[in-house]
Each structure stands twice: as structure tokens, then as C-alpha cells.
Short mmCIF file of C-alpha atoms in Angstrom, two decimals:
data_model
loop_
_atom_site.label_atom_id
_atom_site.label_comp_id
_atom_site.label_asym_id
_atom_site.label_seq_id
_atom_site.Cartn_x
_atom_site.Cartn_y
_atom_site.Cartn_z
CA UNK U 8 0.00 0.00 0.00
CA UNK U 9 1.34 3.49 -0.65
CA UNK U 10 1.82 6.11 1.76
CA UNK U 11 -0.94 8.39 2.33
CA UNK U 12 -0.27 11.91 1.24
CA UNK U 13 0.85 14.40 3.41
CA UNK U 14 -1.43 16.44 5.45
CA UNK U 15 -2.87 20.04 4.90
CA UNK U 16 -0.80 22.67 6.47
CA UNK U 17 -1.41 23.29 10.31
CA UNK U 18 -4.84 26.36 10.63
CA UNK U 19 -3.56 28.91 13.33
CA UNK U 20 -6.63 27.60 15.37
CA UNK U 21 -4.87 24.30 15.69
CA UNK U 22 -1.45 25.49 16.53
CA UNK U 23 -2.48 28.06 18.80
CA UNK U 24 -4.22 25.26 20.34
CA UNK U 25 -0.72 23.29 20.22
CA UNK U 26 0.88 26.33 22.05
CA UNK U 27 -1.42 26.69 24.69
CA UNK U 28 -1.37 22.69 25.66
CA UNK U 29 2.43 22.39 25.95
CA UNK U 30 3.42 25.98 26.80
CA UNK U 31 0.40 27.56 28.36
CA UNK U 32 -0.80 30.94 28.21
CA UNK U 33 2.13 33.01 28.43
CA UNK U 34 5.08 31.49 26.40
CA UNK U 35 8.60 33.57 27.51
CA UNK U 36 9.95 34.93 23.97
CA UNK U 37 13.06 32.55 23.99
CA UNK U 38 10.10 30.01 24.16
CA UNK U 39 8.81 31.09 21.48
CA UNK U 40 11.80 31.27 19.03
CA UNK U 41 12.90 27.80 19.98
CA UNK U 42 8.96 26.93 18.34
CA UNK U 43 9.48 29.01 15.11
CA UNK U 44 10.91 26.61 13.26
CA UNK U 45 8.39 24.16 13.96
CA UNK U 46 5.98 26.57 13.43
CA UNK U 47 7.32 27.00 9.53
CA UNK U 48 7.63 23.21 9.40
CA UNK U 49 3.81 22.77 9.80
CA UNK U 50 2.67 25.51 7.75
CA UNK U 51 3.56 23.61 5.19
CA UNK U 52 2.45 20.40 5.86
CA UNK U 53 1.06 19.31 9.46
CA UNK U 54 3.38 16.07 10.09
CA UNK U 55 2.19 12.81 8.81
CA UNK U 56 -1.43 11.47 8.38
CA UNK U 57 -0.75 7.92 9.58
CA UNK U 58 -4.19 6.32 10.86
CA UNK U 59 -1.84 3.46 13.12
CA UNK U 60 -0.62 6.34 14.78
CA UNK U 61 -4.16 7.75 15.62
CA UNK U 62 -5.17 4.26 16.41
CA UNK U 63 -2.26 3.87 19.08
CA UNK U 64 -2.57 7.27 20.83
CA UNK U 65 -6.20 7.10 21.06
CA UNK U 66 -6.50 3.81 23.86
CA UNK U 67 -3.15 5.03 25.31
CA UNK U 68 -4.86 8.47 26.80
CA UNK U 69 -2.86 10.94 24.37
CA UNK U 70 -5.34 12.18 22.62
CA UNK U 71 -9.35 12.17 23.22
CA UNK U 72 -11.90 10.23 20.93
CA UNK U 73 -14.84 8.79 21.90
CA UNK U 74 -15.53 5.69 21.83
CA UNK U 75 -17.69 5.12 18.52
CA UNK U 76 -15.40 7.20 16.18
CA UNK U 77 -12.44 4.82 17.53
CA UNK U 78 -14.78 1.92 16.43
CA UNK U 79 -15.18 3.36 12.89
CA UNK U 80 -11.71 3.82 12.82
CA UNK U 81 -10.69 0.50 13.57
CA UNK U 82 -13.15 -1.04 11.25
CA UNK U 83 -12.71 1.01 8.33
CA UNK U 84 -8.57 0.44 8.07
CA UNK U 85 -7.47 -2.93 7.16
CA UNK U 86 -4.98 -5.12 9.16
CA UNK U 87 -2.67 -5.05 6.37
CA UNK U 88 -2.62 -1.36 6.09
CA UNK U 89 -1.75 -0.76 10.10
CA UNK U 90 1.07 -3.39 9.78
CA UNK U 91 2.09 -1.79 6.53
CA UNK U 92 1.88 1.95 8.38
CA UNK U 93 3.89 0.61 11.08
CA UNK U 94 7.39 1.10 8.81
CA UNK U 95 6.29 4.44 7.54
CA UNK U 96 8.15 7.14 9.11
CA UNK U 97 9.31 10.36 7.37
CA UNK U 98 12.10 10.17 9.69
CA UNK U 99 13.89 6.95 9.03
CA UNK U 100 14.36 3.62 10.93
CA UNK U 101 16.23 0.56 11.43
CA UNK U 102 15.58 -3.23 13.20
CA UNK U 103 17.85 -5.85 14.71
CA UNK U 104 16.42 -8.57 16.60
CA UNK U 105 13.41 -7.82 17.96
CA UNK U 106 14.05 -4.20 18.06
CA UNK U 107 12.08 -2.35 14.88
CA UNK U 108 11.85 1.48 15.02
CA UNK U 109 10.44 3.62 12.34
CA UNK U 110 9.97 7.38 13.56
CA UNK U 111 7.35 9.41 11.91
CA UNK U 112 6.86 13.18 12.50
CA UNK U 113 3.79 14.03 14.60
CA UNK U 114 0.99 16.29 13.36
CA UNK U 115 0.34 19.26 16.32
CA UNK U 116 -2.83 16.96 17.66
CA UNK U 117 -0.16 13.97 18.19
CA UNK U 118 2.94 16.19 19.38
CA UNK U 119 0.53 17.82 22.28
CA UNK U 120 -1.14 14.94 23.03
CA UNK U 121 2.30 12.73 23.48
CA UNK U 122 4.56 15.23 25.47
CA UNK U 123 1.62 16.09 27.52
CA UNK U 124 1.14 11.82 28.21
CA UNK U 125 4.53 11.76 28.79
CA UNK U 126 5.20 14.68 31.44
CA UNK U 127 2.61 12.95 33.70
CA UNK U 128 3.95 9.81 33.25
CA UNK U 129 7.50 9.48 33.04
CA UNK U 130 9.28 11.64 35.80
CA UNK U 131 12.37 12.41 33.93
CA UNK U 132 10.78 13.36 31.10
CA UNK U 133 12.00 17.17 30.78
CA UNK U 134 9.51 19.76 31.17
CA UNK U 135 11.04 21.73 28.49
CA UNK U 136 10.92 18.37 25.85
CA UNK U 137 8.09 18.67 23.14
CA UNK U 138 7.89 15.31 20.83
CA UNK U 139 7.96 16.24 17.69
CA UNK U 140 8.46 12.94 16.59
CA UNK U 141 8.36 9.00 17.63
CA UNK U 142 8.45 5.50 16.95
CA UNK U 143 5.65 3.82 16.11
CA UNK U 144 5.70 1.94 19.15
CA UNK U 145 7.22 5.15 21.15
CA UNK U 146 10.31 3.00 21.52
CA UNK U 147 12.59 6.09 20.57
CA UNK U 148 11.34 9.81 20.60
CA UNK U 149 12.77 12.62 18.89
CA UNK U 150 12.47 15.53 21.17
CA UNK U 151 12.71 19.56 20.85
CA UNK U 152 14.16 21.37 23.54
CA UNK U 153 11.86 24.68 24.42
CA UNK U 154 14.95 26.04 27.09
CA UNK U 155 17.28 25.96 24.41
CA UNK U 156 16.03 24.93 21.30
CA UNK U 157 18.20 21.43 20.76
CA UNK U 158 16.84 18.77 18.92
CA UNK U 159 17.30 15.38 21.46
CA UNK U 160 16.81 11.89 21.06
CA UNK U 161 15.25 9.63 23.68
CA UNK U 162 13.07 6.86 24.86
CA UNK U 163 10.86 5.15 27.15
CA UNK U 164 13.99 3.98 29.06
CA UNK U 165 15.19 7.45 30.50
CA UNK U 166 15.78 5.85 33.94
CA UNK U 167 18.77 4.63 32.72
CA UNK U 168 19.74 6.27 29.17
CA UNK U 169 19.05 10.11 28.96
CA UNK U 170 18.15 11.70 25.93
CA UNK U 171 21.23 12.85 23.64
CA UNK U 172 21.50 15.81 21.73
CA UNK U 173 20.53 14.66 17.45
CA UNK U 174 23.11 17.57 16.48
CA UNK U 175 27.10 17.03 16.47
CA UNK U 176 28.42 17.46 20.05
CA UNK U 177 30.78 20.69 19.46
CA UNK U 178 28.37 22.63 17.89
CA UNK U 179 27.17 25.71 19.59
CA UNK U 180 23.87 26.34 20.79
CA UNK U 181 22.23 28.62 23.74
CA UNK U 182 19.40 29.29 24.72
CA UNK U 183 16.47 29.74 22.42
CA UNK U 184 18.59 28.56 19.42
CA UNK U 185 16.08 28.49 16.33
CA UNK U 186 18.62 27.01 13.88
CA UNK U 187 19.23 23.23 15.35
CA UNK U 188 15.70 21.73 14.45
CA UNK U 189 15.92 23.23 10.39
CA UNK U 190 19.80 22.54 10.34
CA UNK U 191 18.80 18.41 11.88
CA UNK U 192 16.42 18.43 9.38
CA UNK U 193 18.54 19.98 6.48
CA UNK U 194 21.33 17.68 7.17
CA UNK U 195 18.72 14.47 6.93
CA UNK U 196 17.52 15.80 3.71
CA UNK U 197 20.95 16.17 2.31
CA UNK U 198 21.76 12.65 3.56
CA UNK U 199 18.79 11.61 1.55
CA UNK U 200 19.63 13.03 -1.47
CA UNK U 201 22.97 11.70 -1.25
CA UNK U 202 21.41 8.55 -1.46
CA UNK U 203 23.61 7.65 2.49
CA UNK U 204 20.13 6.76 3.99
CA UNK U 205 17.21 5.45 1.96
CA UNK U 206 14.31 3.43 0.88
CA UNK U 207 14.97 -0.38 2.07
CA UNK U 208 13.24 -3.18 4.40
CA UNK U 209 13.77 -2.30 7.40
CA UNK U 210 13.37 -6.06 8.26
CA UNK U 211 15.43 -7.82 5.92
CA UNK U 212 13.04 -10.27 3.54
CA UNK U 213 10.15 -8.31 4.81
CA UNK U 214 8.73 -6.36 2.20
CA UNK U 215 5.48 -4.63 4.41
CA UNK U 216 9.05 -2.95 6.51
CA UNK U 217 9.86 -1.16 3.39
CA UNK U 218 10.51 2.13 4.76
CA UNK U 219 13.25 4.63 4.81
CA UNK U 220 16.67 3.28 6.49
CA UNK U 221 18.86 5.04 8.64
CA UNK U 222 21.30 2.63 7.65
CA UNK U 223 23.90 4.34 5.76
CA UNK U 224 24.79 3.32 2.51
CA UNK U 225 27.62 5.92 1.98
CA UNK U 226 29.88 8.50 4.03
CA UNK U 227 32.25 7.98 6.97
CA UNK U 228 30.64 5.41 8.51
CA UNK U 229 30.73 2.74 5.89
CA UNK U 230 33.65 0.16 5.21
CA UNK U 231 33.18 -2.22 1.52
CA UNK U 232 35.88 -4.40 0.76
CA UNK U 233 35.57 -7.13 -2.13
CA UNK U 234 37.46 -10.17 -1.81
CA UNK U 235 37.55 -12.90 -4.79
CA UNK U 236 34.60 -10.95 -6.33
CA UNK U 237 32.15 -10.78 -3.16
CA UNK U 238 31.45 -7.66 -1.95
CA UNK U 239 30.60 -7.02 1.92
CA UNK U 240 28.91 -3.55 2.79
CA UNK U 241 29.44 -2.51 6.70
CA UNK U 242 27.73 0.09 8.24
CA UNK U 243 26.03 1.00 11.44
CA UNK U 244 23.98 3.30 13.34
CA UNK U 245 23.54 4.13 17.22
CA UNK U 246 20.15 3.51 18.50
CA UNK U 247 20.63 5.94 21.15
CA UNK U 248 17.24 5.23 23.01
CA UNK U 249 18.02 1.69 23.40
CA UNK U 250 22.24 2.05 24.19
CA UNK U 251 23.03 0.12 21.40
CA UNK U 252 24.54 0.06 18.08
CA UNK U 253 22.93 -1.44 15.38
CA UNK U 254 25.00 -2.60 12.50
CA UNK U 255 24.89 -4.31 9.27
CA UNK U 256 26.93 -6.30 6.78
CA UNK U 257 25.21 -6.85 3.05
CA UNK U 258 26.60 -9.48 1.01
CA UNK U 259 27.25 -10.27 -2.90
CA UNK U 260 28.79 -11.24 -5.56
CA UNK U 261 29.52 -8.50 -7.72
CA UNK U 262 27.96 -8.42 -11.06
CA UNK U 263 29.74 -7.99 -14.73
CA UNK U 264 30.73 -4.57 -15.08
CA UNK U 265 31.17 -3.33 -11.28
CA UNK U 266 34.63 -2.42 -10.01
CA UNK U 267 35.85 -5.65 -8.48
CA UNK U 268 34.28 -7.98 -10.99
CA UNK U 269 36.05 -11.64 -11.47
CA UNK U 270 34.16 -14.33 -13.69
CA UNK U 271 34.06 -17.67 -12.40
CA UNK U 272 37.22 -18.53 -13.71
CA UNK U 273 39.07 -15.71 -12.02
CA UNK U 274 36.81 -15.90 -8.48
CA UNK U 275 37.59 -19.88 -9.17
CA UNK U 276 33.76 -20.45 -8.39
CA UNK U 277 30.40 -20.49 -10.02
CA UNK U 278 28.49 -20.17 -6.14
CA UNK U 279 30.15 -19.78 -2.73
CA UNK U 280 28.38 -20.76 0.56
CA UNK U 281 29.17 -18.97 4.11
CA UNK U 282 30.57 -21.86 6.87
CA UNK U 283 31.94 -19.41 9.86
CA UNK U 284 32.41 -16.43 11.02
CA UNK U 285 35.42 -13.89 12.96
CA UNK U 286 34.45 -10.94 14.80
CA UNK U 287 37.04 -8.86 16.05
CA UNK U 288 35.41 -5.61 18.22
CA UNK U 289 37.80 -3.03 19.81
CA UNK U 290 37.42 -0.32 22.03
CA UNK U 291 40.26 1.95 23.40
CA UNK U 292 41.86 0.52 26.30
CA UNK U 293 41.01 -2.84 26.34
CA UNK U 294 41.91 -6.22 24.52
CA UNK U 295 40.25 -6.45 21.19
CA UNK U 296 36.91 -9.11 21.93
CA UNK U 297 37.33 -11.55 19.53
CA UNK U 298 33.85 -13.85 18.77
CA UNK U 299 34.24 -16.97 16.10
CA UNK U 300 30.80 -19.17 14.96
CA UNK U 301 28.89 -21.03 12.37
CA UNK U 302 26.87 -19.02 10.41
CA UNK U 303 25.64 -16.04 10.86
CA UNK U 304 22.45 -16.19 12.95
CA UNK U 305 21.54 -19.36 11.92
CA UNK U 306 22.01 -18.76 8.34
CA UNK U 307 24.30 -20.32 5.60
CA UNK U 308 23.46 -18.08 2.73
CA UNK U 309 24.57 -20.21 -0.76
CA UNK U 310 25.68 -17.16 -2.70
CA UNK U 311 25.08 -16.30 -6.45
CA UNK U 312 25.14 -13.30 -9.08
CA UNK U 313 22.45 -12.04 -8.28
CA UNK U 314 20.89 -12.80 -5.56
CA UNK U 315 21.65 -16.10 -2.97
CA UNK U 316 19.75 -19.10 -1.22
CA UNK U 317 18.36 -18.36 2.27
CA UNK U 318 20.33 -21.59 3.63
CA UNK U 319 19.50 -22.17 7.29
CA UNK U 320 20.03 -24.51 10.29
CA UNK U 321 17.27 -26.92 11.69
CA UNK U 322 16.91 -27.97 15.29
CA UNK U 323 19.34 -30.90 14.64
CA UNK U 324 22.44 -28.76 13.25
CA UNK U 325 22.06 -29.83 9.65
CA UNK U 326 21.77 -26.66 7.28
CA UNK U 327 18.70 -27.17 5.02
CA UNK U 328 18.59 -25.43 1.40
CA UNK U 329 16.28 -22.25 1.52
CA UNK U 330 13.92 -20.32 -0.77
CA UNK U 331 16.15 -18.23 -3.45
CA UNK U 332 16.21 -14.92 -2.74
CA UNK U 333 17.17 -11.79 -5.25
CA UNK U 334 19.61 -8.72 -4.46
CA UNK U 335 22.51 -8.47 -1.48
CA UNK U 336 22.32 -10.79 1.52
CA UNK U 337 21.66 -8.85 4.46
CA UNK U 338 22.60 -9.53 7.98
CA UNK U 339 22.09 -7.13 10.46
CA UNK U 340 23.04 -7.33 14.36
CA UNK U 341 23.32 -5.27 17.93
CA UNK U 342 26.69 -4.28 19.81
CA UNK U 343 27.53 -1.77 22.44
CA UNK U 344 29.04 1.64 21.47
CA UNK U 345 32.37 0.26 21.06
CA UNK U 346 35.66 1.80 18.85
CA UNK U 347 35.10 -0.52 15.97
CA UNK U 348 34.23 -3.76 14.24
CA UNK U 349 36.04 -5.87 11.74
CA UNK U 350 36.35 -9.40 10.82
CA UNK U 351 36.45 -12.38 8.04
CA UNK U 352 33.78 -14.43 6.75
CA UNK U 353 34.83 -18.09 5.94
CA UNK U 354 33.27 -18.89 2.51
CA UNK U 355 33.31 -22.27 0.89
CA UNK U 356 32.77 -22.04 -2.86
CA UNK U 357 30.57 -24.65 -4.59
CA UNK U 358 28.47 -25.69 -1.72
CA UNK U 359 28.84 -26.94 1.92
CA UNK U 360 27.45 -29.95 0.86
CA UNK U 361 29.31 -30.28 -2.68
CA UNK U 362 32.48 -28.11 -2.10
CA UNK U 363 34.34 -27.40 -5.36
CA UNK U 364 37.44 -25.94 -3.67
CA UNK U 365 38.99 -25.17 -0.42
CA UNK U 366 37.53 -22.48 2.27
CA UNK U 367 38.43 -19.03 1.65
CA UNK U 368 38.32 -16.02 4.18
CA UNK U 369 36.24 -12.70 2.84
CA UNK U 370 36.97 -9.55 4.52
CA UNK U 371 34.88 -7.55 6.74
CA UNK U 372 36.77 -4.14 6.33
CA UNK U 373 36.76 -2.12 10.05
CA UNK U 374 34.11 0.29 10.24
CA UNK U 375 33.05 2.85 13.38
CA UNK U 376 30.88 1.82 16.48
CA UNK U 377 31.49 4.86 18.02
CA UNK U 378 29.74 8.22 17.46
CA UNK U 379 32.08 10.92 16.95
CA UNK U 380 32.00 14.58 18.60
CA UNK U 381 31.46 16.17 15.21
CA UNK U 382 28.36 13.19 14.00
CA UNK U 383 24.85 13.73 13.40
CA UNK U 384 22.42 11.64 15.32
CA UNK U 385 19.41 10.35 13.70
#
């Protein structure tokens, strides 16, 4: 299903109503540059028009509808639809595990209705944080700052991780700043354009995920390096609200005419399959933690141009062929905030079953856990 189209823009009935629910009567004038750019933000379009996100606020006490309309509502969307809205999120996302985030932007109803929710309910939520912005499971929120006009990112678990600020660390802000929401939101754009973050499942082999990914695809924080003609992508991204890093490695053999290209009889193989893997994860001031397995997650993909065979493991340890799958292999994991992460993938070509020559290591070139001082936080 496509997306639905963006919203109207925001009447000055509606945000003044906005104002006076999360401000009050009497906003201070630093307040009130700290809102302008969100102000100009939804006079052109008022967030996003998602109907799983008016479905989820509605039972949870954020915003007030009565108990017929929520009926209708819930009748007249299909099953399908909510699952497919779930991945929707102007503002990108990502999944490992059983962690899936996709962060929409909040029309003024939801934004009021959500911060005021929150204040009442989560003691360290600050007074001063408006969400602009959330999950669709409010996992992770994406906060603005009234004191000082910072853009933060958060979550429900603010007991123990406390929002950070979405802009680089050394750049300067005080009080009232109005440029850090447009500049966050400028520098996503550009990222977008770029083509660093973009449309993808956010689940691998989940197509109702398809969404945009935070994952990036170019930039600083990727590694590729291409050994014996198969390509493996590294990247990752810090899901702040949960204190992890969330990292992926997308594998393939490269196709005539990319830069790396061997034919069979240069690669010396027609298909490879994965056996093991070697993890090496460093962080400054300790011993590099070294972490060596079968597989990767339980998987054994059978690689070919093209796409690959989703090989897996049963419950007596004997890998079982899989359905055939098109495009990059995509494995994607969780680690702490550590320096960096590098390793080797052990490929067998042919087959595990029907090898045609001996193992071969693939690199996994080293590529940054860490978020840097001068890094954008999305």
C-alpha cells in the first residue's frame, strides 16, 4: 500500500491550540523562538497522516476520541494497512532482533497529546521536551528542547539512558537557538539526497518494513571491501534510546561490469556458501573481543550473481537449502558503542554440501561503532 499523502498545512486555530497545551498561556519569547521553526515546518504540511498512529494514541490516553469514532476507525482500516503503516516514518528507521523502530513526524494533535502523556507519566521526562516525533511503538522519541532549542533523542527507558543531543556534540547552541531543528532536518535531507540513507526493508526479507533506512549506505561510517569478487557492505547506526549500536553487513557477488568484478574462472567459483564467522570488536583501552561461529544467525546463505539461497540450520544442526532470494544478503546485528568492528567471513565455494574448492576467508573491512563529537544523530 502506498503512503498516504501528506497532510494540509497546520490552521492557526490548531497550533495556537498546540501552544497553549504544551506551553500555556504566556510562552517567555526565547520560548517562542525555539517553536518558530516548527511553526514554519507545519505551515507547510502538518506532520504525517498515519491512521496506526491515531489508532495507538487514542486507547493510550494521548489524545481524546470517543468511543464510537475509535470503532469506525478501527473497522474502516485494514490489518494489512496498520502493519504496513507501522514502517512508515518520514524520519527513518532501522531493526535488529526484535528491536524495529520507524519514527514518523507528529501532526500538532499527536505532538501535544504525546509530550503532555509523557510529562505525567514518566518523571524524567524534561519539562522543556516537546515530541515532535516517535516510533511507532514510542520505543525512541525525537524531542525539541523549548529552554534551548536542541533537537534530542530519547526513549521510554530514561531511567537509565538520557536523551542525547541529534546535532554534532561541538556545535554551539544557547538558549532559544532556532537554527538546530531546520539545520537536523537539512542535514537528513541532504543525507537523503545523497542517497547515504534510503528506501529499504527495514526487516530484511520483509517487504510490508519497506521504509526509509537510517542505515547508511555511503559516508564515513561505511567500510566495503571485495574479496575474490564478493562484496561485503558494513555500516552502522547508534540507537541511542536503546544504548546500542545497530550494525549491518550486506553481502554479494559482484555483477559484470562493477569495479571488483572476477568471472568464475578468475573468483575460481560459479556459487560460494558462508561456513563461519570472525568478529574482532575493539574499544580503546582494552583487549580487542574476539567472537568466532557457524553461520551467521543461523544462516548459511549459498551465494550467487544475483541474488543467494536463504540456507539455514534446523533444530538438529544440519543446514537445510532455503527459498532463493534476489539482491545483497543482508545480515544485520546489535553491539555496544564500542571503537570498531572488523572481521572475516569463511566462505566455501561450490556448496557446503558439494564443495568445489577449499575455504576461503572474505573480509569484513573495520568500520566505526562509536559516534564521533562532530556526527549527526538520527
Amino acid at each position: 500500500a502506498p503512503a498516504p499523502p501528506p497532510p494540509p498545512p497546520a490552521t492557526q486555530a490548531a497550533w495556537d491550540s498546540f501552544e497553549a497545551t504544551v506551553v500555556g498561556p504566556a510562552p517567555t519569547e526565547a520560548v517562542r523562538r525555539a517553536l518558530l521553526p516548527l511553526r514554519l515546518i507545519t505551515s507547510l504540511h502538518d506532520g504525517q497522516d498515519l491512521r496506526y498512529d491515531l489508532l495507538t494514541a487514542a486507547p493510550s490516553g494521548a489524545i481524546e476520541v470517543d468511543d464510537e469514532t475509535l470503532l469506525a476507525l478501527s473497522e474502516d482500516t485494514d490489518d494489512a494497512v496498520l502493519n504496513r503503516q507501522r514502517s512508515l516514518g518520514l524520519l527513518g528507521g532501522y531493526s535488529a532482533y526484535d528491536i524495529h523502530v520507524s519514527s514518523r513526524l507528529y501532526p500538532l494533535q499527536l505532538m501535544a497529546g504525546w509530550t503532555c502523556l509523557l510529562r505525567r507519566r514518566m518523571p524524567l521526562f524534561g519539562p522543556s521536551h516537546v515530541v515532535i516525533g516517535a516510533s511507532f511503538d514510542l520505543s525512541k522519541h525525537i524531542c525539541l528542547d523549548l529552554d534551548t532549542g536542541q533537537v534530542l533523542i530519547g526513549g521510554l527507558q530514561r531511567e537509565r539512558l538520557a536523551p542525547v543531543s541529534a546535532l554534532p556534540l561541538a556545535r554551539p547552541g544557547g538558549t532559544g537557538d532556532t537554527g538546530a531543528l531546520l539545520a537536523w532536518l537539512g542535514e537528513y535531507a541532504s543525507r537523503l539526497s545523497a542517497g547515504e540513507f534510503g528506501a529499504a526493508d527495514l526487516v530484511p526479507l520483509s517487504p510490508i518494513t519497506r521504509g526509509i533506512s537510517l542505515m547508511p549506505r555511503a559516508g564515513l561510517r561505511c567500510a566495503t571491501a571485495v574479496t575474490r569478487g564478493i562484496e561485503v557492505a558494513a555500516s552502522a547506526v547508534h540507537a541511542h534510546e536503546h544504548g546500542s549500536v545497530i550494525y549491518s553487513l550486506r553481502i554479494r557477488i559482484l555483477k559484470e561490469g562493477e569495479a571488483g568484478y572476477e568471472d568464475p574462472s578468475q573468483r575460481g567459483y560459479d556459487t560460494a556458501q558462508l561456513r563461519s564467522r570472525h568478529w574482532i570488536i575493539r574499544s580503546a583501552g582494552r583487549v580487542p573481543e574476539e567472537v568466532r561461529g557457524p553461520g551467521v544467525i543461523g544462516k548459511y546463505p549459498l551465494l550467487q550473481v544475483g541474488g543467494w539461497r536463504d540456507d539455514e540450520q534446523d533444530r538438529s544442526g544440519n543446514v537445510r537449502p532455503g527459498k532463493e532470494c534476489q539482491g545483497a544478503f543482508v545480515y544485520q546485528s546489535m553491539s555496544e558503542p564500542n571503537d570498531s568492528f572488523e572481521g572475516q567471513l569463511l566462505f566455501v565455494p561450490g556448496s557446503l554440501v558439494e564443495p568445489t574448492g577449499p575455504p576461503f576467508p572474505v573480509t569484513v573491512a573495520r568500520f566505526p561503532l562509536v559516534r564521533g563529537s562532530d556526527e549527526w544523530a538520527f
